[in-house]
PDB file of C-alpha atoms in Angstrom:
ATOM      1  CA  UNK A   1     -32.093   0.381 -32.442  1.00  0.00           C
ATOM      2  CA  UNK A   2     -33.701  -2.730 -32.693  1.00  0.00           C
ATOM      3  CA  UNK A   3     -30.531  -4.617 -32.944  1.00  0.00           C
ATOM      4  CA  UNK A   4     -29.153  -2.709 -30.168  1.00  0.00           C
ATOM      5  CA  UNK A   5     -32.079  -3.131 -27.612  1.00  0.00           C
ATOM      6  CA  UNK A   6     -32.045  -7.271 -28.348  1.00  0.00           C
ATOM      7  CA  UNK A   7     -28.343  -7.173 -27.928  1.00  0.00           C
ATOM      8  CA  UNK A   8     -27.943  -4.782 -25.107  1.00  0.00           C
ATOM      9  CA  UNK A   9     -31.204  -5.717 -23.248  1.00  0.00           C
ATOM     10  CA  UNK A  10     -30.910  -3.991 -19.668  1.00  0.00           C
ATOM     11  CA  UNK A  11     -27.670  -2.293 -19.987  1.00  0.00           C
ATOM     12  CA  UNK A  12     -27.880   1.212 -19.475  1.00  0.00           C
ATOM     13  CA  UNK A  13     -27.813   3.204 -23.036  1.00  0.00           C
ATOM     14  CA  UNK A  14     -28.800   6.595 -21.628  1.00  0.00           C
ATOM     15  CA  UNK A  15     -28.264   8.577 -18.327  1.00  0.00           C
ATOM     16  CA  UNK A  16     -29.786  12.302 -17.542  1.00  0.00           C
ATOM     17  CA  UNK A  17     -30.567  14.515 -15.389  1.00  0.00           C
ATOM     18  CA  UNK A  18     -34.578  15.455 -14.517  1.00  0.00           C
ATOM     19  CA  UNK A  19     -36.226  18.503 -14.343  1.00  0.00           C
ATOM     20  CA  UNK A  20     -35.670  17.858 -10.490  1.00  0.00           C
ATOM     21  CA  UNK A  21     -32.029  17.137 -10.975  1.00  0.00           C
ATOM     22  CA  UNK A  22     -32.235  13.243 -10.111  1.00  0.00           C
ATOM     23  CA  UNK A  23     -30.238  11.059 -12.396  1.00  0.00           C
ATOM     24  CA  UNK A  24     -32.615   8.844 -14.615  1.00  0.00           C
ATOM     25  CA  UNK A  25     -31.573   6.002 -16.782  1.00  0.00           C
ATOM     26  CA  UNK A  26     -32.867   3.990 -19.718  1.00  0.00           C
ATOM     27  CA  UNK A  27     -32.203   0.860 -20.305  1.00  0.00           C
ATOM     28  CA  UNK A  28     -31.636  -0.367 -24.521  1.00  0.00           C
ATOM     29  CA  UNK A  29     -34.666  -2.533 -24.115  1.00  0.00           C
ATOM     30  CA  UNK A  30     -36.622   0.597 -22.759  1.00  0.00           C
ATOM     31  CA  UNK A  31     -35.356   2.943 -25.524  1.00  0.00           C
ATOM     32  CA  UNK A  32     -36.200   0.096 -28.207  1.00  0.00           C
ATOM     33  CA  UNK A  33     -39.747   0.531 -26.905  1.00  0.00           C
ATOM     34  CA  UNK A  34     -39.944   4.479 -26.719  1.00  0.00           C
ATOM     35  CA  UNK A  35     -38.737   4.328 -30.391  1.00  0.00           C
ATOM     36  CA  UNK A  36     -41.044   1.312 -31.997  1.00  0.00           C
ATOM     37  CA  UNK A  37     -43.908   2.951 -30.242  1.00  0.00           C
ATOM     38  CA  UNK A  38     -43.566   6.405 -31.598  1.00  0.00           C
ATOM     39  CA  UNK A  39     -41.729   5.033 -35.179  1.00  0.00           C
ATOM     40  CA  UNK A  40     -45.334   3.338 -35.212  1.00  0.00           C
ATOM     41  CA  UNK A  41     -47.337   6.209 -34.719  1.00  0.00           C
ATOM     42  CA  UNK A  42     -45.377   8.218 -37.272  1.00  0.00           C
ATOM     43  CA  UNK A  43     -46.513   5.607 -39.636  1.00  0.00           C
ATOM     44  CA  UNK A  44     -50.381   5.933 -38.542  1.00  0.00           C
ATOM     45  CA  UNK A  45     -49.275   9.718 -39.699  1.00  0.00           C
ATOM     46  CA  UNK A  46     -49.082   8.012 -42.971  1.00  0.00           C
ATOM     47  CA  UNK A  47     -45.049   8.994 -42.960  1.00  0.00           C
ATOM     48  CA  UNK A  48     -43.525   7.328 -45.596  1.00  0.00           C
ATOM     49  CA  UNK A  49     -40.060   5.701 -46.825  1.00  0.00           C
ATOM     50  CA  UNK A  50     -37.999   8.475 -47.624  1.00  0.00           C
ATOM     51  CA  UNK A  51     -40.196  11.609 -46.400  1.00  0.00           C
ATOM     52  CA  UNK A  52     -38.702  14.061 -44.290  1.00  0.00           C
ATOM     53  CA  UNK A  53     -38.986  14.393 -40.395  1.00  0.00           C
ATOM     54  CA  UNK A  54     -37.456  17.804 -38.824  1.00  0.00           C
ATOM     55  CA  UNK A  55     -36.288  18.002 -35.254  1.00  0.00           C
ATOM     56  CA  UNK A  56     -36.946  21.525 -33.817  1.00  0.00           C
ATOM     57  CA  UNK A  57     -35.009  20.817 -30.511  1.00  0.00           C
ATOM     58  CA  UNK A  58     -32.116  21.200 -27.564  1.00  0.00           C
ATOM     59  CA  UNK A  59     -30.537  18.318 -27.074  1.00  0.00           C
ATOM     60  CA  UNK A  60     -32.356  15.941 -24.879  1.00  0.00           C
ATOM     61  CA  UNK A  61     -33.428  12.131 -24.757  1.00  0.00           C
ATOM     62  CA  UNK A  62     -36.930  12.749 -26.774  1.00  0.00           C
ATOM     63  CA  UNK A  63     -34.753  13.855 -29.645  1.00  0.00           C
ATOM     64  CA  UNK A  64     -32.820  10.385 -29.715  1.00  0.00           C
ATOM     65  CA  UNK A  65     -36.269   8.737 -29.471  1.00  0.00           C
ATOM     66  CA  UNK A  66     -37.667  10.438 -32.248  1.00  0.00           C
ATOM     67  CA  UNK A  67     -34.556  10.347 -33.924  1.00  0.00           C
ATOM     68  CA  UNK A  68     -34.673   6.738 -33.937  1.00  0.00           C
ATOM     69  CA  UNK A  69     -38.210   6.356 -34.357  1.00  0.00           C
ATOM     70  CA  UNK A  70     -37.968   8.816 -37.802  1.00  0.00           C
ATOM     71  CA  UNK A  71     -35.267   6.641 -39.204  1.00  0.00           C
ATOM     72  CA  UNK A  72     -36.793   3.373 -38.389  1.00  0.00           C
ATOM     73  CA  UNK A  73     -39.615   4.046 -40.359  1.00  0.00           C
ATOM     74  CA  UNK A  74     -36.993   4.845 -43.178  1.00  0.00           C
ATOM     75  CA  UNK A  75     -37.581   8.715 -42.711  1.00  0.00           C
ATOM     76  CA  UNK A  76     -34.998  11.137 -43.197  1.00  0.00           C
ATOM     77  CA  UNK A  77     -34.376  13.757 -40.141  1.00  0.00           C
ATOM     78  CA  UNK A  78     -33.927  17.149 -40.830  1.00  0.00           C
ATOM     79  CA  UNK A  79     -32.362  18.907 -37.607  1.00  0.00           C
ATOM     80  CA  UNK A  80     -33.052  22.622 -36.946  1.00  0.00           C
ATOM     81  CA  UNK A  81     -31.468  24.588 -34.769  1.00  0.00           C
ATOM     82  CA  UNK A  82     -33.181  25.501 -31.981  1.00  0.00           C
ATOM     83  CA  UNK A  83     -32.039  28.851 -32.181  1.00  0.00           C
ATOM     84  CA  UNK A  84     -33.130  29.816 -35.602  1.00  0.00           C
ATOM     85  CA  UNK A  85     -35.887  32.505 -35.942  1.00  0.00           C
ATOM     86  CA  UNK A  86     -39.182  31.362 -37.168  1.00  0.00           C
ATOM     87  CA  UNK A  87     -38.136  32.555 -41.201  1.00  0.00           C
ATOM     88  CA  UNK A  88     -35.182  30.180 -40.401  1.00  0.00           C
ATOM     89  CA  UNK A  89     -37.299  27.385 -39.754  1.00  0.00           C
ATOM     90  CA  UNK A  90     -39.142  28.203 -42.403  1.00  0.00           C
ATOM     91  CA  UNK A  91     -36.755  27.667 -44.576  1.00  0.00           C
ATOM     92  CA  UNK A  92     -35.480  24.417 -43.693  1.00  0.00           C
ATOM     93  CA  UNK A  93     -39.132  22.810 -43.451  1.00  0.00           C
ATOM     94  CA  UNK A  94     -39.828  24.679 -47.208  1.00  0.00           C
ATOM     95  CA  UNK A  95     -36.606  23.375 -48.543  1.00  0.00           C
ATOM     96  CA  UNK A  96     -36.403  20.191 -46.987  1.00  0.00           C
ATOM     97  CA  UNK A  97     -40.327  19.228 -47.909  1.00  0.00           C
ATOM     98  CA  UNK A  98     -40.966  18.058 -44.504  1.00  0.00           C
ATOM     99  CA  UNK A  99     -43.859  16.250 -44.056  1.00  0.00           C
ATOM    100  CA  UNK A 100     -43.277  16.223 -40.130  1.00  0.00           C
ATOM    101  CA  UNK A 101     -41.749  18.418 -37.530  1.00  0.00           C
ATOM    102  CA  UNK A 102     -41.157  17.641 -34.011  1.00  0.00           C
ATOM    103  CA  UNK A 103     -40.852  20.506 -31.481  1.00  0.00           C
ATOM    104  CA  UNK A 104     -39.494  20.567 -27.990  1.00  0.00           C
ATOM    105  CA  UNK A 105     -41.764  22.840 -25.887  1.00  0.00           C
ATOM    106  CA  UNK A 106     -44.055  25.798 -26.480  1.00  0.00           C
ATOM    107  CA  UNK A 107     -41.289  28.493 -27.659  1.00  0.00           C
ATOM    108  CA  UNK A 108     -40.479  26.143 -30.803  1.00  0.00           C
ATOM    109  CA  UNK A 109     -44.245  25.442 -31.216  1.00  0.00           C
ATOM    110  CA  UNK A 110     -44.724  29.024 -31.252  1.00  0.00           C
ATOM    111  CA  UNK A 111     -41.847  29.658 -33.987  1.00  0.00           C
ATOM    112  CA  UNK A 112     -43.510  26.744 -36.318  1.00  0.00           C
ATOM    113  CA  UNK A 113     -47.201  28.139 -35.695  1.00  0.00           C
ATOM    114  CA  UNK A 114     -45.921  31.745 -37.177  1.00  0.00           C
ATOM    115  CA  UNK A 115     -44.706  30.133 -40.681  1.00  0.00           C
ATOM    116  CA  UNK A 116     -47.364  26.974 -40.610  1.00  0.00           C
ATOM    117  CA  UNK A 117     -49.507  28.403 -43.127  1.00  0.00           C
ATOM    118  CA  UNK A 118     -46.366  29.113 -45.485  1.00  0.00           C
ATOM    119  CA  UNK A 119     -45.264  25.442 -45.368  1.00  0.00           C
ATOM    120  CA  UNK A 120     -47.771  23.837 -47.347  1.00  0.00           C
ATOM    121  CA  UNK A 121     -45.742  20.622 -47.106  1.00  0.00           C
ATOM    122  CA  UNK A 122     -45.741  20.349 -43.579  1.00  0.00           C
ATOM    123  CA  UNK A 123     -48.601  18.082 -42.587  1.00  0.00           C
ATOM    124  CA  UNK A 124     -48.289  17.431 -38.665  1.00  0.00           C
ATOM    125  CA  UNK A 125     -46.104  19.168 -35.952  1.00  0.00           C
ATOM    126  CA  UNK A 126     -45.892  16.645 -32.929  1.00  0.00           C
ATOM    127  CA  UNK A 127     -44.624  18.176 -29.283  1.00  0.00           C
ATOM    128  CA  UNK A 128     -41.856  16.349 -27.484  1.00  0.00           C
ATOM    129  CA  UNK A 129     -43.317  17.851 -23.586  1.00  0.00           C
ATOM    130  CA  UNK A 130     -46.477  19.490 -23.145  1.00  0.00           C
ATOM    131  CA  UNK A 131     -50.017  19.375 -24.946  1.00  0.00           C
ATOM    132  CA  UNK A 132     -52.396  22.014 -27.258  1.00  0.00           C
ATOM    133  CA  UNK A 133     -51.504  24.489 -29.703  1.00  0.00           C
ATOM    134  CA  UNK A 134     -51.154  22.972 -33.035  1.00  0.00           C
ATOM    135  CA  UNK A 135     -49.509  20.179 -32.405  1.00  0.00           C
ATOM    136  CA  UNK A 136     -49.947  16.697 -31.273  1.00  0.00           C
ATOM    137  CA  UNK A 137     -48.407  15.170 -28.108  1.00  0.00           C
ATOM    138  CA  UNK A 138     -45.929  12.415 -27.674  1.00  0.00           C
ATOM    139  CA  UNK A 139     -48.544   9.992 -26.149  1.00  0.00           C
ATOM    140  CA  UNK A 140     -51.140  10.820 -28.560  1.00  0.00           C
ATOM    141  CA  UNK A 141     -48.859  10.293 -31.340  1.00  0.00           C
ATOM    142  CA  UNK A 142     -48.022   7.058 -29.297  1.00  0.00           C
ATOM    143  CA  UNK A 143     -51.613   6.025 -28.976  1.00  0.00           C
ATOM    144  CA  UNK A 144     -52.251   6.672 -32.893  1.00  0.00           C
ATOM    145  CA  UNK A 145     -49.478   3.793 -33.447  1.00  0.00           C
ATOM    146  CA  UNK A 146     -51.211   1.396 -31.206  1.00  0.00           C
ATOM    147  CA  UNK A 147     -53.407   0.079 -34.142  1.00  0.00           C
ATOM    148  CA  UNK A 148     -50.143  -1.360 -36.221  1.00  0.00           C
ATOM    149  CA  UNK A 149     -48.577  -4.119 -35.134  1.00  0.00           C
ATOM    150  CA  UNK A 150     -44.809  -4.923 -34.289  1.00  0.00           C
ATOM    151  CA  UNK A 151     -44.083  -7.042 -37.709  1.00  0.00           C
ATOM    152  CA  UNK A 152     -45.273  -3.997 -39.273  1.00  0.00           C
ATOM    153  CA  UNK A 153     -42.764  -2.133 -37.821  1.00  0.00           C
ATOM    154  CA  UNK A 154     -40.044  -4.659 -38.343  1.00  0.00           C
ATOM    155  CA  UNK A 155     -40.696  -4.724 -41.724  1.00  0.00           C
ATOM    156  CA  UNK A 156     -40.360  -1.335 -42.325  1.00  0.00           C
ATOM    157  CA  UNK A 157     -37.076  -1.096 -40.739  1.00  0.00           C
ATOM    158  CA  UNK A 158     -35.823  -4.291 -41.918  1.00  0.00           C
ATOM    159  CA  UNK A 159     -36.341  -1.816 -45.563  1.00  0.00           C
ATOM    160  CA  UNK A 160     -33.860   0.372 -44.614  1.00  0.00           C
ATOM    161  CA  UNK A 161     -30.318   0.361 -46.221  1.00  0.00           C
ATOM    162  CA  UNK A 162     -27.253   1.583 -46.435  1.00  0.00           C
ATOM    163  CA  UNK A 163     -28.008   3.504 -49.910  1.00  0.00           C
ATOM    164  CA  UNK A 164     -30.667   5.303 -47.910  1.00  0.00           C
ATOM    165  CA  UNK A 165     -30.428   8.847 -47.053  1.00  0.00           C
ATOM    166  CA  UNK A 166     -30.028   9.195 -42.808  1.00  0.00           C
ATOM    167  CA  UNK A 167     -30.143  12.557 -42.369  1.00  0.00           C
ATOM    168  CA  UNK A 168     -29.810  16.432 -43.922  1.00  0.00           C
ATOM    169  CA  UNK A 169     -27.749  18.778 -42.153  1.00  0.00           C
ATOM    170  CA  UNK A 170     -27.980  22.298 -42.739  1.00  0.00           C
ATOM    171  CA  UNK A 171     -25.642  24.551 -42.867  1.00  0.00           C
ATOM    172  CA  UNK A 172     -25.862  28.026 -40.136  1.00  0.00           C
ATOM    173  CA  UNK A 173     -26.361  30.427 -43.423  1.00  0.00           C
ATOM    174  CA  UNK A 174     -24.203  32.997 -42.181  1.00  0.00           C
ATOM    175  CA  UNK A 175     -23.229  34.152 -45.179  1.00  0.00           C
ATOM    176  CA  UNK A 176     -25.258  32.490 -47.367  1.00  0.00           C
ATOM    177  CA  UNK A 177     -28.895  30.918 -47.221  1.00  0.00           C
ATOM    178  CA  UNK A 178     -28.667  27.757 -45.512  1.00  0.00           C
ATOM    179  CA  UNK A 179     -27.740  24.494 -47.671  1.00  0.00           C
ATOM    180  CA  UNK A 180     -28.610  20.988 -46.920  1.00  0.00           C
ATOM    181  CA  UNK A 181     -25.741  18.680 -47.237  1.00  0.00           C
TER     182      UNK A 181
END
């Protein structure tokens, strides 16, 4: 993203609709921002080359951010469907080792607050809208980053190769418990 936002600047890179059904869009340089601010705070979390960071989400703009942010500080994502039961999620956090999970509202907070005391793993859950329960909001997570600086940041991405693993996918586990591939 880094890259992206230098080479794209003020082009548009994403376009959605608001709550009140306005159009909104973000500019590369804004979404290069979003994502150094919030890969920053991740690393405040103390999150680590390599550890895992699971998405608990719909599809939205926040989950690109932390997408982004997650893999810049050379994180793998683990994606969970946002319709899996709370066992489900479970599963994927227990078997994945996450170290981080990052919920959309209060009905995915409330599926990870059933299981949190059976993922022993799981060290922070951060919320993508909203504030209390468990978990941590976007801006505080933001404001827990502002203590590292940019060249920290760049360094850590600048680590970040191709051998590195991007991303687990699950499988649904229709048949089967679910399997990371």
């Amino acid at each position: 993203m880094p890259l992206a936002a230098k080479r794209h600047g003020d082009a548009e890179a994403i376009r959605y609709k608001d709550p009140s059904g306005e159009w909104v869009s973000v500019s590369f340089r804004e979404v290069g921002n979003i994502v150094r601010k919030l890969s920053l705070g991740l690393i405040d979390l103390g999150v680590e080359k390599g550890d895992k960071v699971s998405i608990l989400a719909n599809t939205r703009p926040e989950w690109t951010y932390f997408d982004f942010a997650a893999l810049s500080a050379g994180a793998t994502v683990v994606p969970i469907y946002q319709t899996n039961s709370p066992e489900e999620c479970q599963y994927v956090l227990e078997n994945s080792d996450a170290k981080v999970v990052i919920v959309e509202d209060d009905e995915q907070l409330a599926k990870v607050e059933q299981i949190r005391d059976r993922t022993p793993k799981l060290e922070h859950v951060i919320r993508m809208e909203g504030s209390g329960g468990s978990a941590m909001s976007m801006d505080e997570l933001i404001q827990r980053g502002q203590g590292h600086s940019d060249a920290e940041w760049e360094q850590r991405w600048r680590s970040v190769g191709p051998d590195d693993i991007c991303t687990f996918i699950y499988t649904s586990g229709t048949t089967v418990p679910p399997r990371g591939a």
